[in-house]
Short mmCIF file of C-alpha atoms in Angstrom, two decimals:
data_model
loop_
_atom_site.label_atom_id
_atom_site.label_comp_id
_atom_site.label_asym_id
_atom_site.label_seq_id
_atom_site.Cartn_x
_atom_site.Cartn_y
_atom_site.Cartn_z
CA UNK J 1 0.00 0.00 0.00
CA UNK J 2 1.51 3.37 -0.99
CA UNK J 3 1.97 6.29 1.38
CA UNK J 4 -0.94 8.31 -0.06
CA UNK J 5 -3.34 5.44 0.52
CA UNK J 6 -2.07 4.96 4.07
CA UNK J 7 -2.54 8.68 4.64
CA UNK J 8 -6.12 8.53 3.35
CA UNK J 9 -7.03 5.39 5.25
CA UNK J 10 -6.95 6.95 8.68
CA UNK J 11 -3.78 8.70 9.68
CA UNK J 12 -5.40 12.05 8.98
CA UNK J 13 -7.64 11.59 12.04
CA UNK J 14 -4.75 10.96 14.41
CA UNK J 15 -2.29 13.49 13.05
CA UNK J 16 -4.53 16.26 11.75
CA UNK J 17 -4.09 18.62 14.74
CA UNK J 18 -0.33 18.30 14.50
CA UNK J 19 -0.32 18.54 10.72
CA UNK J 20 -2.25 21.79 10.83
CA UNK J 21 0.21 23.32 13.27
CA UNK J 22 3.57 23.19 11.52
CA UNK J 23 4.82 25.38 8.71
CA UNK J 24 5.85 23.35 5.72
CA UNK J 25 8.71 25.59 4.71
CA UNK J 26 12.18 24.38 5.68
CA UNK J 27 10.68 22.07 8.27
CA UNK J 28 12.67 19.17 9.67
CA UNK J 29 10.22 16.39 10.55
CA UNK J 30 12.75 14.30 12.45
CA UNK J 31 12.35 14.51 16.27
CA UNK J 32 9.92 17.39 16.06
CA UNK J 33 7.63 17.23 19.16
CA UNK J 34 4.49 17.34 17.00
CA UNK J 35 5.70 14.32 15.02
CA UNK J 36 6.52 12.49 18.24
CA UNK J 37 3.01 13.27 19.53
CA UNK J 38 1.48 11.92 16.33
CA UNK J 39 3.50 8.72 16.64
CA UNK J 40 2.26 8.32 20.21
CA UNK J 41 -1.34 8.82 19.08
CA UNK J 42 -0.95 6.18 16.40
CA UNK J 43 0.35 3.74 18.99
CA UNK J 44 -2.65 4.53 21.24
CA UNK J 45 -5.12 3.92 18.40
CA UNK J 46 -3.78 0.43 17.83
CA UNK J 47 -1.01 0.78 15.26
CA UNK J 48 1.21 -1.99 16.58
CA UNK J 49 3.36 -4.79 15.31
CA UNK J 50 6.18 -2.66 13.94
CA UNK J 51 9.40 -1.15 15.22
CA UNK J 52 9.30 2.38 16.60
CA UNK J 53 11.76 3.59 13.97
CA UNK J 54 9.54 2.22 11.21
CA UNK J 55 6.47 3.89 12.70
CA UNK J 56 8.35 7.17 13.00
CA UNK J 57 9.51 6.92 9.39
CA UNK J 58 5.98 6.18 8.20
CA UNK J 59 4.60 9.10 10.21
CA UNK J 60 7.12 11.50 8.70
CA UNK J 61 6.04 10.26 5.28
CA UNK J 62 2.49 11.18 6.18
CA UNK J 63 3.57 14.72 7.06
CA UNK J 64 5.34 15.10 3.74
CA UNK J 65 2.25 13.90 1.92
CA UNK J 66 0.08 16.30 3.85
CA UNK J 67 2.18 19.33 2.97
CA UNK J 68 1.99 18.49 -0.68
CA UNK J 69 -1.74 17.91 -0.40
CA UNK J 70 -2.72 20.91 1.70
CA UNK J 71 -2.56 23.52 -1.06
CA UNK J 72 -4.75 21.19 -3.14
CA UNK J 73 -7.24 20.77 -0.30
CA UNK J 74 -7.57 24.55 -0.26
CA UNK J 75 -8.46 24.48 -3.98
CA UNK J 76 -10.52 21.30 -4.46
CA UNK J 77 -10.76 21.59 -8.25
CA UNK J 78 -6.97 21.38 -8.46
CA UNK J 79 -6.90 18.11 -6.54
CA UNK J 80 -9.37 16.60 -8.98
CA UNK J 81 -7.26 17.59 -11.98
CA UNK J 82 -3.71 16.88 -10.77
CA UNK J 83 -1.72 13.72 -11.59
CA UNK J 84 0.82 13.64 -8.76
CA UNK J 85 -1.47 11.86 -6.27
CA UNK J 86 -3.67 9.03 -7.50
CA UNK J 87 -6.57 9.36 -5.04
CA UNK J 88 -9.99 7.83 -5.81
CA UNK J 89 -12.89 10.35 -5.87
CA UNK J 90 -14.50 8.74 -2.82
CA UNK J 91 -11.30 9.19 -0.83
CA UNK J 92 -10.95 12.78 -2.05
CA UNK J 93 -14.38 13.46 -0.54
CA UNK J 94 -13.20 12.04 2.79
CA UNK J 95 -10.14 14.29 2.74
CA UNK J 96 -12.16 17.43 1.98
CA UNK J 97 -14.72 16.57 4.66
CA UNK J 98 -12.03 16.13 7.32
CA UNK J 99 -9.99 19.15 6.29
CA UNK J 100 -13.02 21.48 6.34
CA UNK J 101 -14.56 19.99 9.47
CA UNK J 102 -14.71 22.38 12.45
CA UNK J 103 -15.26 22.50 16.20
CA UNK J 104 -18.75 23.71 17.08
CA UNK J 105 -17.42 25.35 20.26
CA UNK J 106 -15.07 27.45 18.13
CA UNK J 107 -17.56 28.44 15.45
CA UNK J 108 -20.13 29.33 18.15
CA UNK J 109 -17.68 31.93 19.50
CA UNK J 110 -16.97 33.23 16.00
CA UNK J 111 -20.51 33.23 14.61
CA UNK J 112 -21.67 36.62 13.37
CA UNK J 113 -18.24 38.23 13.58
CA UNK J 114 -16.60 39.72 10.52
CA UNK J 115 -14.03 37.35 9.01
CA UNK J 116 -11.33 40.02 9.01
CA UNK J 117 -7.74 40.46 10.14
CA UNK J 118 -9.04 42.10 13.31
CA UNK J 119 -11.05 39.02 14.22
CA UNK J 120 -8.09 36.78 13.43
CA UNK J 121 -6.03 38.74 15.96
CA UNK J 122 -8.61 37.83 18.60
CA UNK J 123 -8.24 34.10 17.99
CA UNK J 124 -6.00 33.76 21.06
CA UNK J 125 -8.92 34.69 23.33
CA UNK J 126 -11.47 32.75 21.29
CA UNK J 127 -9.22 29.68 21.42
CA UNK J 128 -9.19 29.77 25.23
CA UNK J 129 -12.97 30.27 25.47
CA UNK J 130 -13.71 27.46 23.04
CA UNK J 131 -11.12 25.07 24.44
CA UNK J 132 -9.63 24.53 20.96
CA UNK J 133 -5.94 24.88 20.15
CA UNK J 134 -4.91 28.18 18.58
CA UNK J 135 -3.39 26.42 15.58
CA UNK J 136 -6.61 24.57 14.90
CA UNK J 137 -8.59 27.81 15.31
CA UNK J 138 -6.41 29.49 12.70
CA UNK J 139 -6.94 26.67 10.22
CA UNK J 140 -10.70 26.73 10.75
CA UNK J 141 -10.83 30.53 10.50
CA UNK J 142 -8.87 30.45 7.23
CA UNK J 143 -11.27 27.81 5.88
CA UNK J 144 -14.30 29.95 6.79
CA UNK J 145 -12.77 33.01 5.18
CA UNK J 146 -11.76 31.08 2.05
CA UNK J 147 -15.28 29.73 1.55
CA UNK J 148 -16.79 33.16 2.26
CA UNK J 149 -14.64 34.88 -0.36
CA UNK J 150 -15.45 32.30 -3.02
CA UNK J 151 -19.24 32.20 -2.60
CA UNK J 152 -20.25 35.65 -1.33
CA UNK J 153 -20.76 37.12 -4.82
CA UNK J 154 -22.07 33.97 -6.50
CA UNK J 155 -25.47 33.70 -8.08
CA UNK J 156 -27.73 30.84 -7.07
CA UNK J 157 -28.13 28.58 -4.08
CA UNK J 158 -25.58 29.24 -1.34
CA UNK J 159 -25.54 25.60 -0.23
CA UNK J 160 -25.09 24.32 -3.77
CA UNK J 161 -22.29 26.80 -4.44
CA UNK J 162 -20.41 25.63 -1.35
CA UNK J 163 -20.95 21.99 -2.30
CA UNK J 164 -19.84 22.40 -5.88
CA UNK J 165 -16.73 24.50 -5.23
CA UNK J 166 -15.47 22.72 -2.10
CA UNK J 167 -16.83 19.21 -2.71
CA UNK J 168 -18.36 18.96 0.76
CA UNK J 169 -21.28 16.85 1.96
CA UNK J 170 -24.68 18.53 2.02
CA UNK J 171 -24.65 18.70 5.84
CA UNK J 172 -21.24 20.39 6.01
CA UNK J 173 -22.14 22.68 3.09
CA UNK J 174 -25.27 23.79 4.97
CA UNK J 175 -23.18 24.54 8.06
CA UNK J 176 -20.73 26.61 6.01
CA UNK J 177 -23.65 28.41 4.35
CA UNK J 178 -24.91 29.40 7.80
CA UNK J 179 -21.45 30.67 8.76
CA UNK J 180 -21.21 32.71 5.53
CA UNK J 181 -24.74 34.08 6.00
CA UNK J 182 -24.07 35.15 9.59
CA UNK J 183 -20.72 36.70 8.71
CA UNK J 184 -22.29 38.69 5.87
CA UNK J 185 -25.24 40.00 7.89
CA UNK J 186 -23.35 40.37 11.19
CA UNK J 187 -26.09 39.00 13.46
CA UNK J 188 -25.38 39.43 17.17
CA UNK J 189 -24.91 36.02 18.81
CA UNK J 190 -22.57 36.74 21.72
CA UNK J 191 -24.84 38.56 24.18
CA UNK J 192 -25.35 36.82 27.51
CA UNK J 193 -29.02 36.10 26.84
CA UNK J 194 -28.08 34.21 23.67
CA UNK J 195 -25.35 32.01 25.13
CA UNK J 196 -27.77 29.12 25.73
CA UNK J 197 -28.24 28.79 21.97
CA UNK J 198 -26.04 26.31 20.10
CA UNK J 199 -24.50 26.53 16.66
CA UNK J 200 -27.13 24.04 15.51
CA UNK J 201 -29.89 26.43 16.67
CA UNK J 202 -28.39 29.32 14.71
CA UNK J 203 -27.64 27.18 11.64
CA UNK J 204 -31.29 26.09 11.54
CA UNK J 205 -32.45 29.71 11.78
CA UNK J 206 -30.01 30.75 9.05
CA UNK J 207 -31.53 28.13 6.77
CA UNK J 208 -35.04 29.51 7.42
CA UNK J 209 -33.93 33.09 6.78
CA UNK J 210 -32.12 32.14 3.56
CA UNK J 211 -35.15 30.19 2.36
CA UNK J 212 -37.67 33.01 2.97
CA UNK J 213 -36.06 36.42 3.48
CA UNK J 214 -33.18 36.68 1.00
CA UNK J 215 -33.02 38.00 -2.54
CA UNK J 216 -32.93 34.41 -3.77
CA UNK J 217 -36.17 33.65 -1.94
CA UNK J 218 -37.78 36.62 -3.70
CA UNK J 219 -36.76 35.31 -7.13
CA UNK J 220 -34.40 38.23 -7.71
CA UNK J 221 -31.85 38.23 -10.51
CA UNK J 222 -29.30 39.94 -8.27
CA UNK J 223 -25.77 38.55 -8.23
CA UNK J 224 -25.56 37.64 -4.55
CA UNK J 225 -28.89 35.95 -4.11
CA UNK J 226 -28.76 33.79 -0.99
CA UNK J 227 -26.28 35.87 1.02
CA UNK J 228 -28.09 39.21 1.27
CA UNK J 229 -31.46 39.82 2.90
CA UNK J 230 -34.20 41.20 0.66
CA UNK J 231 -34.18 44.87 1.67
CA UNK J 232 -37.39 45.64 -0.19
CA UNK J 233 -39.17 42.98 1.85
CA UNK J 234 -37.71 44.37 5.09
CA UNK J 235 -38.93 47.85 4.14
CA UNK J 236 -42.44 46.55 3.45
CA UNK J 237 -42.68 44.96 6.91
CA UNK J 238 -43.48 48.38 8.37
CA UNK J 239 -46.98 47.90 6.89
CA UNK J 240 -47.64 45.20 9.50
CA UNK J 241 -47.78 47.84 12.23
CA UNK J 242 -51.48 48.23 11.54
CA UNK J 243 -52.02 45.00 13.52
CA UNK J 244 -51.10 46.80 16.74
CA UNK J 245 -51.83 50.46 15.90
CA UNK J 246 -55.44 49.83 14.84
CA UNK J 247 -57.32 49.08 18.07
CA UNK J 248 -60.18 47.30 16.31
CA UNK J 249 -57.78 44.99 14.45
CA UNK J 250 -55.80 44.33 17.63
CA UNK J 251 -58.95 43.41 19.57
CA UNK J 252 -60.30 41.22 16.74
CA UNK J 253 -56.98 39.44 16.42
CA UNK J 254 -56.87 38.84 20.18
CA UNK J 255 -60.41 37.46 20.24
CA UNK J 256 -59.73 35.04 17.38
CA UNK J 257 -56.50 33.75 18.93
CA UNK J 258 -58.03 33.34 22.41
CA UNK J 259 -60.97 31.47 20.90
CA UNK J 260 -58.67 29.23 18.88
CA UNK J 261 -56.47 28.15 21.81
CA UNK J 262 -59.17 27.93 24.47
CA UNK J 263 -58.92 24.63 26.33
CA UNK J 264 -55.86 23.55 24.34
CA UNK J 265 -53.00 25.31 26.14
CA UNK J 266 -51.76 24.74 29.69
CA UNK J 267 -54.21 26.07 32.25
CA UNK J 268 -51.67 28.54 33.69
CA UNK J 269 -51.10 30.30 30.36
CA UNK J 270 -52.64 33.77 30.53
CA UNK J 271 -53.40 34.41 26.86
CA UNK J 272 -55.76 37.31 27.53
CA UNK J 273 -53.23 39.14 29.68
CA UNK J 274 -50.19 38.40 27.51
CA UNK J 275 -51.59 38.77 24.00
CA UNK J 276 -51.07 42.48 23.45
CA UNK J 277 -47.51 42.43 24.78
CA UNK J 278 -46.53 39.43 22.68
CA UNK J 279 -48.20 40.79 19.56
CA UNK J 280 -46.54 44.18 19.95
CA UNK J 281 -43.21 42.44 20.41
CA UNK J 282 -43.50 40.36 17.22
CA UNK J 283 -44.83 43.21 15.09
CA UNK J 284 -42.28 45.73 16.39
CA UNK J 285 -39.46 43.35 15.49
CA UNK J 286 -40.84 43.32 11.94
CA UNK J 287 -41.22 47.08 11.58
CA UNK J 288 -37.66 47.78 12.73
CA UNK J 289 -35.87 45.34 10.40
CA UNK J 290 -35.42 48.07 7.81
CA UNK J 291 -32.51 49.31 9.97
CA UNK J 292 -29.18 47.44 9.87
CA UNK J 293 -28.72 47.62 13.66
CA UNK J 294 -32.10 46.00 14.24
CA UNK J 295 -31.23 43.26 11.75
CA UNK J 296 -28.09 42.55 13.78
CA UNK J 297 -30.19 42.44 16.98
CA UNK J 298 -32.79 40.10 15.45
CA UNK J 299 -32.07 37.13 17.74
CA UNK J 300 -31.71 39.14 20.93
CA UNK J 301 -35.08 40.81 20.12
CA UNK J 302 -36.76 37.43 19.68
CA UNK J 303 -35.48 36.37 23.09
CA UNK J 304 -36.34 39.59 24.92
CA UNK J 305 -39.69 40.37 23.30
CA UNK J 306 -41.19 36.91 22.97
CA UNK J 307 -39.22 33.99 24.41
CA UNK J 308 -38.51 35.51 27.83
CA UNK J 309 -42.13 36.64 28.45
CA UNK J 310 -43.36 33.14 27.56
CA UNK J 311 -40.72 31.56 29.79
CA UNK J 312 -41.70 33.79 32.70
CA UNK J 313 -45.29 32.59 32.29
CA UNK J 314 -44.05 28.95 32.19
CA UNK J 315 -45.23 28.18 28.67
CA UNK J 316 -44.12 24.83 27.27
CA UNK J 317 -42.83 24.41 23.72
CA UNK J 318 -46.22 22.95 22.81
CA UNK J 319 -47.96 26.03 24.20
CA UNK J 320 -45.71 28.31 22.15
CA UNK J 321 -46.29 26.28 19.00
CA UNK J 322 -50.05 26.32 19.40
CA UNK J 323 -50.12 30.07 20.11
CA UNK J 324 -47.95 30.90 17.07
CA UNK J 325 -50.06 28.72 14.79
CA UNK J 326 -53.26 30.46 15.92
CA UNK J 327 -51.62 33.89 15.95
CA UNK J 328 -50.40 33.50 12.37
CA UNK J 329 -53.54 31.87 10.98
CA UNK J 330 -56.04 34.16 12.71
CA UNK J 331 -54.63 37.23 10.98
CA UNK J 332 -55.91 35.82 7.68
CA UNK J 333 -59.46 36.06 9.04
CA UNK J 334 -59.17 39.81 9.67
CA UNK J 335 -61.24 41.34 6.88
CA UNK J 336 -59.56 44.76 6.80
CA UNK J 337 -55.99 43.42 7.06
CA UNK J 338 -54.57 43.66 3.53
CA UNK J 339 -51.02 42.36 3.89
CA UNK J 340 -51.63 38.61 3.97
CA UNK J 341 -48.74 37.52 1.71
CA UNK J 342 -46.29 39.76 3.56
CA UNK J 343 -47.57 38.48 6.91
CA UNK J 344 -47.19 34.84 5.89
CA UNK J 345 -43.65 35.34 4.61
CA UNK J 346 -42.69 37.04 7.86
CA UNK J 347 -44.42 34.77 10.34
CA UNK J 348 -43.50 31.38 8.82
CA UNK J 349 -39.83 32.18 9.41
CA UNK J 350 -40.39 33.81 12.80
CA UNK J 351 -42.38 30.81 14.00
CA UNK J 352 -39.69 28.33 12.90
CA UNK J 353 -36.89 30.33 14.54
CA UNK J 354 -38.74 30.83 17.83
CA UNK J 355 -39.63 27.14 18.13
CA UNK J 356 -35.99 26.18 17.54
CA UNK J 357 -34.74 28.76 20.04
CA UNK J 358 -37.33 27.91 22.72
CA UNK J 359 -35.57 25.38 24.93
CA UNK J 360 -37.75 23.80 27.61
#
């Protein structure tokens, strides 16, 4: 079995952290502490039956292979077209998946921050918070930035663009799409009230926003379709204010929702007393999204204006789901409310995000 095949068949898992940490220029692999650590890891994972010198020699071969491969891993199309390494397509996919994999603790700290030199300088602190080595953080940061630069101006589906240009699985491509989307729109994710939310929570919400609120969702012919929010849609959301400014509409909406949930929600849920506050919170979030600062504060507003009031009243996830279904659907029965399509586009996404963010 040649050295490339041995590299592909599993050494990457054991040695990847060390491989990412050493500069390839003028590097002497022999007796370097990172190489010694990799050898020790291979012994721990069951690589036995050979002399230590042979294992060391094989490990150094793996490092040499990695340094020749790394520049190709950063440009996947080049790996597919080169002749130096004969790697089957299935194994190439494994290599890309492992190279672009990331630590959720690290990306959670980074999410929403600009992928700039200034942020890269802060990786020392982020590394400590996330419990991930600084060298690994740098590699992951560079991967995020590389993907961002390639796809930010592309037309079409963000997920498909990531998949096609970096040959990643659909799951990993969706995660990278969320990272790109958050970096582009600079959503606030680091406030204390948001720390309970995981990367998976935010990635799910990013997918909902991309699907419904971006230029791509609106069928625009703009160049950067899935990365930018549809500003025309955000401007139009101010028209929803009539639901709380018109007293007759507000009272009708309240009556319909209370009637719809009667006997179905937990007995301690005070719908009558909470309705106006919750409705004002949801509608006010909508009307302010025309401003960039309020877009950045989108998640903190959802927590403060809806999730926290429901939590304080001890609503369960099922209670929240039932209320939002009735709240959204009842607006369609309001005869003088003329923004049904706009309302549906707004509330479908809001409902999905809230239910994901509402942890019992």
